[in-house]
Amino acid sequence: MGAAKERTLSIIKPDATRRNLTGKINSKFEDGGLKIVGQKRLQLTQTQAEKFYEVHKERPFFGDLVKFMVSGPVVVQVLEGPDAVAANRKIMGATNPANADAGTIRKEFAESIEANSVHGSDSLDNAKREINFFFAETEIVA
Ligand code: IDP
Ligand code: MG
């Protein structure tokens, strides 16, 4: 039995859109066996960013994180493939680029632990919640 097909939410963060890295980052997902089945470029509002990162609202970096996420455009996307949640996290690399494995997006492109180029859902439940946050079912086409 092969790995289950899943969907996960990816966000290309403002540090990466500012440096025109969306294509290079998306090549990593595609080369890693994930398919981009939904995609849009957005300017997040303060309210949207606060709501999206609500789970981190007690963390000391919450205010700075929200400020960073509204500092420029983001690309929100749905990635689909075998074990997509875990596969995406592996392609992204560790939160802190200093700890990220060679070849990962964060190792190659992240500027700092905060400006770390990409977001990826951390569980299948959160993936569903996060996909629904940004996408209607009709906007996802496999
Ligand atoms: P993840 O993105 O690898 O899942 P989380 O712990 O969920 O990491 O944190 C969400 C985001 O908050 C990170 O991607 C990063 O942008 C930011 N962040 C996490 N830890 C720190 C920190 O210690 N200082 C500043 N920003 C942080
Ligand atoms: Mg996280």
Short mmCIF file of C-alpha atoms and ligand atoms in Angstrom, two decimals:
data_model
loop_
_atom_site.label_atom_id
_atom_site.label_comp_id
_atom_site.label_asym_id
_atom_site.label_seq_id
_atom_site.Cartn_x
_atom_site.Cartn_y
_atom_site.Cartn_z
CA MET A 1 0.00 0.00 0.00
CA GLY A 2 1.40 3.39 -0.97
CA ALA A 3 1.33 6.60 1.04
CA ALA A 4 -2.05 8.28 1.30
CA LYS A 5 -2.69 11.24 -0.96
CA GLU A 6 -3.03 14.38 1.16
CA ARG A 7 -3.35 18.13 0.75
CA THR A 8 -1.48 20.72 2.79
CA LEU A 9 -1.33 24.50 2.92
CA SER A 10 1.86 26.29 1.89
CA ILE A 11 2.56 30.01 2.12
CA ILE A 12 5.47 31.70 0.38
CA LYS A 13 6.25 34.49 2.86
CA PRO A 14 7.01 38.19 2.19
CA ASP A 15 10.80 37.80 2.50
CA ALA A 16 10.68 35.41 -0.47
CA THR A 17 8.21 37.31 -2.67
CA ARG A 18 10.30 40.45 -2.10
CA ARG A 19 13.37 38.64 -3.49
CA ASN A 20 11.40 37.18 -6.44
CA LEU A 21 11.96 33.58 -5.29
CA THR A 22 8.49 32.10 -5.84
CA GLY A 23 9.53 30.06 -8.89
CA LYS A 24 12.69 28.69 -7.28
CA ILE A 25 10.73 27.72 -4.16
CA ASN A 26 7.94 26.09 -6.14
CA SER A 27 10.49 24.05 -8.11
CA LYS A 28 11.51 22.46 -4.80
CA PHE A 29 7.91 21.37 -4.16
CA GLU A 30 7.44 20.05 -7.69
CA ASP A 31 10.81 18.29 -7.74
CA GLY A 32 9.88 16.76 -4.38
CA GLY A 33 6.74 15.13 -5.81
CA LEU A 34 4.12 17.68 -4.71
CA LYS A 35 1.64 19.24 -7.13
CA ILE A 36 0.38 22.83 -6.75
CA VAL A 37 -3.41 22.38 -7.05
CA GLY A 38 -4.47 25.83 -5.77
CA GLN A 39 -2.58 29.12 -5.75
CA LYS A 40 -3.10 32.84 -5.22
CA ARG A 41 -1.00 35.88 -4.47
CA LEU A 42 -2.44 38.03 -1.68
CA GLN A 43 -1.69 40.96 0.56
CA LEU A 44 -2.77 39.71 4.02
CA THR A 45 -4.59 42.13 6.28
CA GLN A 46 -3.59 42.50 9.92
CA THR A 47 -6.83 40.77 10.95
CA GLN A 48 -6.25 37.82 8.59
CA ALA A 49 -2.65 37.36 9.76
CA GLU A 50 -3.67 37.50 13.44
CA LYS A 51 -6.42 34.97 12.84
CA PHE A 52 -4.24 32.62 10.80
CA TYR A 53 -1.51 32.57 13.49
CA GLU A 54 -3.99 32.61 16.42
CA VAL A 55 -2.41 29.43 17.85
CA HIS A 56 0.80 31.43 18.47
CA LYS A 57 -0.85 34.46 20.08
CA GLU A 58 0.75 33.87 23.50
CA ARG A 59 4.27 33.41 22.03
CA PRO A 60 6.68 36.35 22.49
CA PHE A 61 7.24 36.66 18.74
CA PHE A 62 3.54 36.88 17.80
CA GLY A 63 3.43 40.66 17.22
CA ASP A 64 6.58 40.66 15.10
CA LEU A 65 5.41 37.62 13.13
CA VAL A 66 2.10 39.28 12.21
CA LYS A 67 3.91 42.49 11.25
CA PHE A 68 6.28 40.48 9.03
CA MET A 69 3.45 38.53 7.38
CA VAL A 70 1.68 41.76 6.32
CA SER A 71 4.92 43.46 5.17
CA GLY A 72 4.44 42.38 1.54
CA PRO A 73 2.64 39.93 -0.71
CA VAL A 74 2.37 36.24 0.08
CA VAL A 75 1.53 33.32 -2.19
CA VAL A 76 -0.91 30.89 -0.57
CA GLN A 77 -1.07 27.48 -2.17
CA VAL A 78 -2.47 24.00 -1.77
CA LEU A 79 0.04 21.21 -2.33
CA GLU A 80 -1.14 17.68 -3.08
CA GLY A 81 0.72 14.40 -3.07
CA PRO A 82 1.67 11.31 -1.07
CA ASP A 83 1.99 12.23 2.64
CA ALA A 84 1.85 15.89 1.58
CA VAL A 85 1.89 17.31 5.12
CA ALA A 86 5.13 15.56 6.11
CA ALA A 87 6.63 15.76 2.61
CA ASN A 88 6.17 19.54 2.56
CA ARG A 89 7.71 19.95 6.03
CA LYS A 90 10.73 17.94 4.87
CA ILE A 91 11.19 20.05 1.73
CA MET A 92 10.83 23.25 3.84
CA GLY A 93 13.43 22.31 6.47
CA ALA A 94 13.63 23.33 10.14
CA THR A 95 12.00 26.56 11.39
CA ASN A 96 15.42 28.05 12.14
CA PRO A 97 17.47 28.03 8.90
CA ALA A 98 20.61 27.50 10.99
CA ASN A 99 19.23 24.04 11.84
CA ALA A 100 17.79 23.21 8.41
CA ASP A 101 19.19 20.35 6.33
CA ALA A 102 21.14 21.03 3.13
CA GLY A 103 18.93 21.33 0.06
CA THR A 104 15.84 22.48 1.97
CA ILE A 105 14.05 25.73 1.12
CA ARG A 106 14.84 27.31 4.47
CA LYS A 107 18.53 26.35 4.30
CA GLU A 108 18.88 27.84 0.82
CA PHE A 109 16.61 30.86 1.05
CA ALA A 110 15.55 31.85 4.59
CA GLU A 111 16.90 35.09 6.01
CA SER A 112 16.23 34.33 9.70
CA ILE A 113 14.13 32.22 12.09
CA GLU A 114 11.29 34.70 11.49
CA ALA A 115 11.79 35.55 7.79
CA ASN A 116 12.04 31.87 6.88
CA SER A 117 10.46 32.02 3.40
CA VAL A 118 7.68 29.43 3.78
CA HIS A 119 4.84 28.23 6.00
CA GLY A 120 3.59 24.64 5.95
CA SER A 121 0.75 23.00 7.88
CA ASP A 122 2.00 20.80 10.73
CA SER A 123 -0.79 18.17 10.77
CA LEU A 124 -3.58 16.91 8.54
CA ASP A 125 -6.22 18.54 10.78
CA ASN A 126 -4.45 21.89 10.63
CA ALA A 127 -3.96 21.48 6.89
CA LYS A 128 -7.74 21.19 6.43
CA ARG A 129 -8.38 24.21 8.64
CA GLU A 130 -5.71 26.29 6.90
CA ILE A 131 -6.81 25.32 3.38
CA ASN A 132 -10.39 26.30 4.26
CA PHE A 133 -9.10 29.59 5.64
CA PHE A 134 -7.90 30.66 2.17
CA PHE A 135 -9.61 28.51 -0.46
CA ALA A 136 -13.07 27.59 -1.65
CA GLU A 137 -13.32 23.99 -2.88
CA THR A 138 -13.88 25.31 -6.44
CA GLU A 139 -10.47 27.05 -6.32
CA ILE A 140 -8.63 23.76 -5.89
CA VAL A 141 -8.24 21.81 -9.12
CA ALA A 142 -6.10 18.70 -9.20
P1 IDP B 1 6.99 26.46 11.60
O1 IDP B 1 6.71 27.58 10.61
O2 IDP B 1 8.28 25.76 11.28
O3 IDP B 1 5.84 25.51 11.77
P2 IDP B 1 6.25 27.61 14.17
O4 IDP B 1 6.84 27.21 15.49
O5 IDP B 1 4.85 27.13 13.88
O6 IDP B 1 7.27 27.15 13.03
O7 IDP B 1 6.30 29.18 14.11
C1 IDP B 1 5.54 29.88 13.14
C2 IDP B 1 6.42 30.96 12.54
O8 IDP B 1 6.74 31.92 13.56
C3 IDP B 1 7.79 30.51 12.03
O9 IDP B 1 7.75 29.94 10.74
C4 IDP B 1 8.57 31.80 12.05
O10 IDP B 1 8.23 32.65 10.95
C5 IDP B 1 8.06 32.43 13.34
N1 IDP B 1 8.89 32.06 14.50
C6 IDP B 1 8.95 30.86 15.12
N2 IDP B 1 9.81 30.88 16.16
C7 IDP B 1 10.29 32.15 16.22
C8 IDP B 1 11.24 32.81 17.07
O11 IDP B 1 11.79 32.24 18.01
N3 IDP B 1 11.48 34.13 16.78
C9 IDP B 1 10.89 34.80 15.75
N4 IDP B 1 9.99 34.22 14.92
C10 IDP B 1 9.71 32.91 15.13
MG MG B 2 3.92 25.92 12.48
#
